[in-house]
Short mmCIF file of C-alpha atoms in Angstrom, two decimals:
data_model
loop_
_atom_site.label_atom_id
_atom_site.label_comp_id
_atom_site.label_asym_id
_atom_site.label_seq_id
_atom_site.Cartn_x
_atom_site.Cartn_y
_atom_site.Cartn_z
CA MET A 1 68.46 48.20 194.13
CA ALA A 2 69.80 51.71 193.68
CA GLY A 3 71.80 52.92 196.64
CA GLU A 4 72.20 49.37 198.02
CA THR A 5 75.68 48.76 199.44
CA SER A 6 77.55 45.67 200.53
CA PRO A 7 79.98 45.20 203.39
CA LEU A 8 82.44 44.07 200.73
CA GLY A 9 82.55 47.33 198.77
CA PRO A 10 82.55 47.49 194.93
CA ALA A 11 82.02 44.04 193.48
CA ARG A 12 84.25 44.21 190.41
CA VAL A 13 87.37 45.05 192.39
CA CYS A 14 89.25 42.80 194.81
CA HIS A 15 90.37 45.76 196.92
CA LEU A 16 87.82 45.95 199.70
CA ALA A 17 86.48 48.82 201.74
CA PRO A 18 89.07 50.66 203.86
CA PRO A 19 89.68 49.17 207.32
CA GLY A 20 87.62 50.59 210.14
CA GLY A 21 84.81 49.30 212.34
CA ALA A 22 82.66 46.67 210.68
CA ASP A 23 84.44 47.05 207.36
CA GLU A 24 87.74 46.00 208.90
CA ARG A 25 86.38 42.73 210.30
CA VAL A 26 84.48 41.93 207.11
CA THR A 27 87.54 42.73 205.02
CA GLU A 28 89.66 40.42 207.14
CA LEU A 29 87.09 37.63 206.88
CA CYS A 30 86.82 38.05 203.11
CA THR A 31 90.61 37.92 202.81
CA ALA A 32 90.70 34.74 204.91
CA LEU A 33 88.04 33.08 202.76
CA LEU A 34 89.67 34.08 199.47
CA SER A 35 92.94 32.56 200.65
CA GLY A 36 91.24 29.17 200.28
CA PHE A 37 91.27 29.52 196.48
CA GLN A 38 94.42 28.65 194.56
CA ARG A 39 93.82 30.67 191.40
CA TYR A 40 93.36 34.41 191.04
CA GLU A 41 90.32 33.96 188.78
CA GLN A 42 88.66 31.76 191.40
CA ARG A 43 89.18 34.50 193.98
CA ILE A 44 87.54 37.01 191.63
CA ARG A 45 84.50 34.76 191.11
CA ALA A 46 84.19 33.98 194.83
CA ARG A 47 84.37 37.70 195.56
CA GLN A 48 81.67 38.47 192.99
CA TYR A 49 79.44 35.64 194.14
CA MET A 50 79.51 36.53 197.85
CA ASP A 51 79.00 40.21 197.07
CA GLY A 52 76.03 39.28 194.89
CA LEU A 53 74.54 37.13 197.66
CA LEU A 54 74.77 40.12 200.00
CA ARG A 55 73.35 42.69 197.59
CA THR A 56 70.89 40.91 195.29
CA GLN A 57 67.24 41.55 196.10
CA GLY A 58 64.87 38.60 195.81
CA ARG A 59 66.02 35.19 194.62
CA LYS A 60 69.79 34.74 194.54
CA SER A 61 69.98 33.08 191.12
CA ILE A 62 73.29 33.26 189.28
CA ALA A 63 71.71 35.46 186.62
CA ASN A 64 70.46 37.89 189.27
CA ILE A 65 73.83 37.85 191.05
CA ALA A 66 75.71 38.64 187.84
CA THR A 67 73.34 41.53 187.08
CA THR A 68 73.58 42.92 190.61
CA VAL A 69 77.38 42.99 190.69
CA GLY A 70 77.46 44.66 187.27
CA ALA A 71 78.89 41.68 185.42
CA PRO A 72 76.07 40.14 183.32
CA GLY A 73 78.68 38.91 180.84
CA ASP A 74 80.21 36.84 183.61
CA GLU A 75 77.08 34.79 184.29
CA HIS A 76 78.42 31.69 182.53
CA ARG A 77 81.74 32.04 184.38
CA LEU A 78 79.96 32.29 187.74
CA ARG A 79 77.83 29.28 186.85
CA HIS A 80 80.90 27.24 185.97
CA PHE A 81 82.65 28.43 189.14
CA VAL A 82 79.85 27.11 191.35
CA SER A 83 78.85 23.98 189.43
CA ARG A 84 82.05 22.64 187.88
CA SER A 85 85.17 24.49 188.96
CA HIS A 86 87.63 22.49 191.06
CA TRP A 87 88.10 24.06 194.48
CA ALA A 88 87.94 22.47 197.89
CA VAL A 89 84.99 23.55 199.99
CA GLU A 90 86.67 22.07 203.08
CA THR A 91 89.51 24.57 202.80
CA VAL A 92 87.13 27.54 202.65
CA ARG A 93 84.93 26.18 205.45
CA GLN A 94 87.98 25.61 207.62
CA ALA A 95 89.14 29.19 206.95
CA LEU A 96 85.70 30.48 207.95
CA THR A 97 85.70 28.43 211.16
CA ALA A 98 89.22 29.51 212.09
CA PHE A 99 88.44 33.20 211.54
CA LEU A 100 85.29 33.09 213.67
CA GLU A 101 87.14 31.28 216.46
CA GLU A 102 89.99 33.78 216.34
CA SER A 103 87.43 36.58 216.66
CA GLY A 104 86.10 34.93 219.82
CA PRO A 105 85.90 31.31 221.03
CA ALA A 106 82.66 29.53 220.27
CA THR A 107 80.26 29.27 223.19
CA ALA A 108 78.65 26.27 221.47
CA TRP A 109 78.46 24.43 218.16
CA VAL A 110 74.83 24.13 217.08
CA ALA A 111 73.58 21.38 214.76
CA LEU A 112 70.46 22.55 212.92
CA PRO A 113 68.32 20.25 210.73
CA VAL A 114 66.51 22.26 208.06
CA SER A 115 64.09 21.72 205.20
CA ILE A 116 64.43 23.90 202.09
CA PRO A 117 61.16 24.00 200.09
CA LYS A 118 61.70 23.53 196.36
CA GLY A 119 59.54 23.23 193.26
CA GLY A 120 60.32 21.50 189.99
CA GLU A 121 62.01 18.22 189.15
CA HIS A 122 65.58 19.27 188.44
CA THR A 123 66.85 20.64 191.76
CA VAL A 124 69.25 18.23 193.43
CA GLY A 125 68.08 16.21 196.42
CA VAL A 126 64.38 17.17 196.34
CA SER A 127 62.02 14.71 198.00
CA ARG A 128 58.79 14.66 199.97
CA HIS A 129 59.53 14.39 203.68
CA LEU A 130 58.47 15.51 207.11
CA SER A 131 59.63 18.96 208.19
CA PRO A 132 62.35 18.90 210.89
CA ASP A 133 59.76 19.46 213.63
CA GLY A 134 57.60 16.66 212.24
CA SER A 135 54.57 18.94 211.87
CA ARG A 136 53.94 18.67 208.11
CA VAL A 137 55.01 17.04 204.85
CA VAL A 138 57.08 19.28 202.57
CA ASN A 139 58.62 18.96 199.12
CA GLY A 140 62.21 20.07 199.14
CA GLN A 141 65.76 19.41 200.28
CA ARG A 142 66.70 18.05 203.69
CA ALA A 143 69.95 19.36 205.09
CA LEU A 144 71.90 19.51 208.31
CA GLY A 145 74.21 22.40 209.17
CA VAL A 146 76.62 23.02 212.01
CA TRP A 147 76.90 26.61 213.26
CA TYR A 148 79.49 28.56 215.20
CA ALA A 149 77.65 30.30 218.03
CA SER A 150 78.96 32.90 220.46
CA GLU A 151 77.34 35.64 222.52
CA CYS A 152 77.91 38.11 219.67
CA VAL A 153 77.65 36.18 216.39
CA VAL A 154 76.16 32.99 214.98
CA ALA A 155 77.05 31.68 211.52
CA PRO A 156 76.97 28.33 209.67
CA VAL A 157 80.33 26.73 208.91
CA SER A 158 79.58 23.31 207.36
CA TRP A 159 76.71 21.43 205.70
CA ARG A 160 75.50 18.02 204.61
CA MET A 161 72.49 17.23 202.45
CA GLU A 162 70.41 14.30 203.65
CA LEU A 163 69.49 12.36 200.52
CA SER A 164 66.47 10.10 200.37
CA ASP A 165 67.20 6.41 199.81
CA ASP A 166 64.87 6.38 196.79
CA LEU A 167 66.78 9.03 194.82
CA PRO A 168 68.47 7.84 191.61
CA ALA A 169 71.94 6.36 192.01
CA ALA A 170 73.34 8.96 189.60
CA VAL A 171 72.34 11.71 192.01
CA ARG A 172 73.63 9.94 195.12
CA SER A 173 76.99 9.12 193.52
CA THR A 174 77.86 12.80 193.07
CA GLY A 175 78.87 12.89 196.72
CA SER A 176 77.04 14.32 199.70
CA GLY A 177 80.17 14.78 201.79
CA PRO A 178 82.33 17.55 200.35
CA ALA A 179 85.48 15.45 200.20
CA ARG A 180 84.14 11.99 199.52
CA GLU A 181 82.26 10.07 196.88
CA GLY A 182 78.97 8.46 197.73
CA SER A 183 76.26 9.75 200.01
CA PRO A 184 76.27 9.30 203.79
CA ALA A 185 73.10 7.99 205.33
CA PRO A 186 71.10 10.65 207.20
CA ARG A 187 72.23 9.20 210.53
CA ASP A 188 75.87 9.72 209.47
CA CYS A 189 75.49 13.38 208.44
CA LEU A 190 75.63 14.62 212.02
CA ARG A 191 78.68 12.48 212.77
CA GLU A 192 80.50 13.91 209.75
CA LEU A 193 79.63 17.49 210.71
CA LEU A 194 80.89 16.96 214.24
CA ASP A 195 84.08 15.53 212.78
CA ASP A 196 84.43 18.77 210.77
CA VAL A 197 84.33 21.07 213.78
CA ARG A 198 86.54 18.77 215.83
CA ARG A 199 89.19 19.02 213.11
CA TRP A 200 88.79 22.75 212.49
CA GLY A 201 87.69 24.33 215.75
CA THR A 202 88.15 24.24 219.49
CA PRO A 203 86.84 20.91 220.86
CA GLY A 204 85.79 22.29 224.24
CA PRO A 205 82.41 24.01 223.59
CA PRO A 206 79.29 21.83 223.86
CA VAL A 207 77.32 20.73 220.82
CA LEU A 208 73.65 21.73 220.94
CA MET A 209 70.91 20.31 218.73
CA ASP A 210 67.15 20.42 218.41
CA GLY A 211 66.52 16.71 218.28
CA ARG A 212 62.75 16.90 218.02
CA GLY A 213 60.99 15.51 214.96
CA GLN A 214 62.09 13.13 212.26
CA ASP A 215 65.12 10.85 212.77
CA GLU A 216 65.30 11.71 216.47
CA PRO A 217 66.62 8.30 217.67
CA GLY A 218 69.40 8.17 215.09
CA ARG A 219 70.46 11.76 215.64
CA LEU A 220 70.50 11.37 219.41
CA ALA A 221 72.63 8.23 219.14
CA ALA A 222 75.09 10.05 216.84
CA LEU A 223 75.21 13.12 219.07
CA PHE A 224 76.09 11.17 222.20
CA ALA A 225 78.43 8.65 220.55
CA GLY A 226 81.56 10.66 221.38
CA ARG A 227 82.92 12.33 224.48
CA THR A 228 82.25 15.92 223.42
CA PRO A 229 79.86 17.69 225.83
CA ALA A 230 76.49 17.70 224.07
CA ALA A 231 72.83 18.47 224.67
CA ALA A 232 69.69 18.02 222.60
CA ARG A 233 66.26 19.49 223.08
CA ILE A 234 63.85 16.57 222.87
CA ASP A 235 60.16 15.92 222.54
CA GLY A 236 58.04 15.04 225.54
CA TRP A 237 57.24 11.69 223.97
CA THR A 238 60.86 10.63 223.41
CA PRO A 239 61.23 7.13 224.94
CA LEU A 240 63.86 6.93 227.67
CA ALA A 241 64.93 4.12 229.96
CA GLY A 242 66.56 3.86 233.36
CA CYS A 243 64.88 6.87 234.94
CA HIS A 244 64.50 7.43 238.68
CA ARG A 245 60.74 7.45 238.52
CA THR A 246 60.32 3.89 237.24
CA GLY A 247 63.34 2.36 238.93
CA HIS A 248 63.57 -0.21 236.12
CA SER A 249 66.39 0.29 233.63
CA ARG A 250 64.71 -1.83 230.96
CA HIS A 251 61.35 -0.09 231.07
CA ALA A 252 60.98 2.88 228.73
CA VAL A 253 58.76 5.83 229.54
CA ALA A 254 58.05 9.06 227.74
CA ALA A 255 60.49 11.83 228.62
CA ARG A 256 57.66 13.99 229.96
CA ASP A 257 56.95 11.31 232.58
CA ALA A 258 60.56 10.63 233.53
CA LEU A 259 61.03 13.54 235.94
CA SER A 260 59.80 13.14 239.49
CA PRO A 261 58.01 16.24 240.88
CA THR A 262 59.80 15.67 244.18
CA ARG A 263 63.14 16.32 242.47
CA ARG A 264 62.14 19.76 241.20
CA THR A 265 64.51 22.53 242.27
CA HIS A 266 63.24 26.10 242.35
CA ARG A 267 65.60 28.64 240.88
CA ARG A 268 66.12 32.39 240.85
CA GLY A 269 68.77 32.96 238.18
CA ARG A 270 68.31 33.51 234.48
CA ASP A 271 68.69 30.43 232.32
CA GLY A 272 69.43 32.52 229.24
CA SER A 273 66.68 30.93 227.14
CA ARG A 274 65.14 33.96 225.45
CA GLY A 275 65.80 35.89 228.63
CA HIS A 276 63.16 33.99 230.65
CA ARG A 277 63.69 33.27 234.30
CA PRO A 278 63.11 29.58 234.98
CA VAL A 279 60.71 28.82 237.77
CA ALA A 280 62.29 25.43 238.41
CA THR A 281 64.48 22.67 237.00
CA ALA A 282 64.67 18.94 237.59
CA THR A 283 67.06 16.21 236.48
CA ALA A 284 67.06 12.44 236.17
CA THR A 285 69.61 9.88 235.03
CA VAL A 286 68.38 8.05 231.93
CA ARG A 287 69.46 6.07 228.89
CA LEU A 288 68.27 6.07 225.30
CA ALA A 289 65.57 3.46 224.90
CA GLU A 290 66.06 0.48 222.61
CA THR A 291 64.51 0.94 219.15
CA GLY A 292 63.70 -2.26 217.31
CA ASN A 293 66.77 -4.43 216.97
CA ARG A 294 69.11 -1.49 217.43
CA HIS A 295 70.50 -0.51 220.80
CA PRO A 296 71.84 3.01 220.25
CA GLN A 297 74.23 3.83 223.08
CA LYS A 298 72.07 1.77 225.42
CA ASP A 299 74.75 1.69 228.12
CA ARG A 300 75.52 5.43 228.00
CA ARG A 301 74.21 7.21 231.07
CA LEU A 302 72.63 10.54 230.16
CA THR A 303 70.91 13.30 232.09
CA LEU A 304 67.40 14.48 231.40
CA LEU A 305 66.95 18.15 232.30
CA GLY A 306 63.50 19.68 232.61
CA VAL A 307 63.05 23.46 232.65
CA TRP A 308 59.91 25.18 233.89
CA HIS A 309 59.41 28.80 232.81
CA GLU A 310 56.07 29.06 234.59
CA ALA A 311 54.19 27.17 237.23
CA GLY A 312 52.57 23.99 235.97
CA PRO A 313 52.86 20.22 235.94
CA GLU A 314 54.80 19.93 232.65
CA PRO A 315 58.23 21.45 231.94
CA GLY A 316 58.40 23.99 229.14
CA GLU A 317 61.62 22.48 227.78
CA LEU A 318 63.25 19.05 227.98
CA TRP A 319 66.95 18.59 227.32
CA LEU A 320 69.03 15.45 227.13
CA THR A 321 72.76 15.76 227.83
CA ASN A 322 75.83 13.65 228.47
CA LEU A 323 76.80 15.90 231.38
CA ASP A 324 76.07 14.48 234.82
CA GLU A 325 73.20 15.69 237.00
CA GLN A 326 75.44 17.95 239.06
CA THR A 327 76.68 19.93 236.03
CA ALA A 328 73.69 19.70 233.65
CA ASN A 329 72.32 23.06 234.80
CA SER A 330 75.51 24.73 233.56
CA LEU A 331 74.13 24.28 230.04
CA LEU A 332 71.18 26.60 230.65
CA PRO A 333 72.93 29.89 229.74
CA SER A 334 74.00 28.51 226.35
CA THR A 335 70.65 26.98 225.33
CA ARG A 336 69.43 30.34 224.03
CA LEU A 337 71.98 29.94 221.23
CA LEU A 338 69.79 27.20 219.75
CA HIS A 339 67.04 29.81 219.41
CA ALA A 340 69.50 32.36 217.99
CA VAL A 341 70.63 29.93 215.29
CA GLY A 342 67.04 29.04 214.39
CA ASP A 343 66.10 32.71 214.19
CA GLY A 344 69.16 33.41 212.02
CA TRP A 345 68.25 30.62 209.62
CA ARG A 346 64.73 32.01 209.20
CA THR A 347 65.65 35.70 208.93
CA ARG A 348 69.22 36.32 207.75
CA GLY A 349 69.53 32.98 205.93
CA PRO A 350 67.12 33.83 203.08
CA LYS A 351 68.74 37.26 202.68
CA VAL A 352 72.12 35.70 201.83
CA GLY A 353 70.78 32.88 199.66
CA LEU A 354 71.05 29.82 201.89
CA CYS A 355 67.77 28.54 200.41
CA ASP A 356 68.28 29.59 196.79
CA TYR A 357 70.47 26.99 195.06
CA GLU A 358 68.42 25.20 192.40
CA GLY A 359 71.06 23.41 190.31
CA ARG A 360 71.33 19.71 189.57
CA SER A 361 74.84 19.27 190.98
CA LEU A 362 75.34 18.14 194.57
CA HIS A 363 78.90 19.45 194.44
CA GLY A 364 77.42 22.75 193.24
CA TRP A 365 75.08 22.81 196.23
CA HIS A 366 78.03 22.39 198.59
CA ARG A 367 79.95 25.20 196.88
CA HIS A 368 76.94 27.49 196.98
CA MET A 369 76.29 26.75 200.66
CA THR A 370 79.96 27.38 201.46
CA LEU A 371 79.92 30.81 199.81
CA ALA A 372 76.50 31.63 201.27
CA SER A 373 77.85 30.72 204.73
CA GLY A 374 80.71 33.16 204.18
CA ALA A 375 78.23 35.84 203.13
CA TYR A 376 76.10 35.07 206.20
CA ALA A 377 79.13 35.50 208.49
CA MET A 378 80.02 38.82 206.85
CA SER A 379 76.47 40.09 207.28
CA ALA A 380 76.37 38.90 210.90
CA LEU A 381 79.74 40.48 211.74
CA SER A 382 78.69 43.75 210.14
CA SER A 383 75.44 43.80 212.13
CA SER A 384 77.27 42.89 215.33
CA SER A 385 79.70 45.78 214.90
CA ASP A 386 76.88 48.17 214.01
CA GLN A 387 75.01 47.21 217.18
CA ALA A 388 78.16 47.59 219.27
CA GLY A 389 78.77 51.01 217.76
CA SER A 390 75.22 52.12 218.43
CA SER A 391 75.48 50.96 222.06
CA GLY A 392 78.75 52.84 222.45
CA ARG A 393 77.33 56.06 221.04
CA SER A 394 74.24 55.87 223.25
CA ALA A 395 76.25 55.12 226.39
#
């Protein structure tokens, strides 16, 4: 669109906008990301592609990106760069993670399951499945992303596509994990993403996840398999065992029934969840219930945390965490980041093309998502600096 500008500056040139304010941080991030490419031509294409993701109006197809950045003759080069060129997405994702952490330590890592609606028969990984919240059947791609989340900025840093077991072997063999052949099972995608951030980022911040909906038992087992502090928002019907209310460790009850009203503690502080003040909280020691012949982490003691935002018999939110009952409430200020990540996926995500890859290559999807994550971080950093500048001027 005429007059539209990008935080990156002119697309055909590798020299970015002069340092200063938001431009300085975005320039530094772009430089860090481009350092992950070995060849000069790859850096040019990555620069063009991210700038196109930031500036292109409507669908972020490669043809539209090439037109937007003023390089329609480079469309085939951009297509080859995303679909077939040899560059390591792990290196670029690690550079993105390191830059965000250097800008400010993560408050939490957020694992977000998403569904990307798609039409047609040729887009990689498309299947009919339940939406992440389990509310409807959709036709599209299932993916899981892990996000850096701080008080100022949220941005995705790594991805896995969850491939259906009934997809052709030729599709699955193209590799779901960026650095490995073969496709991990959906239950392993979360484990691999957590391995990514443990290798690249600071291990201290908790991992947050919305565990409600499809694949909840497997995801919860994967989330709590390690020693990293973690918490998942769960459904009221999630089966749990070993709660105070029943007194029988082998008897499973729904999470909504596992908190005793006599254990409710009234509070006056802010929990940080969308700025609401919780009326009360309650905790109970529980375990994941047995599912079929599998016993996921059956001996791991977990804490169920209920949060009431208004008076009533049922808590407004239920969280499961591997922190003990005495420290579980310390998670409350960071739980709002789960909402921030979800909001970012729905609003900023489409603007930078996170939902727009429609190629047949799974490797191409990973490359696209890596560059779109970089574009997302640039857009988020630019907005963060703009908001800080506006607050400073109005002060």
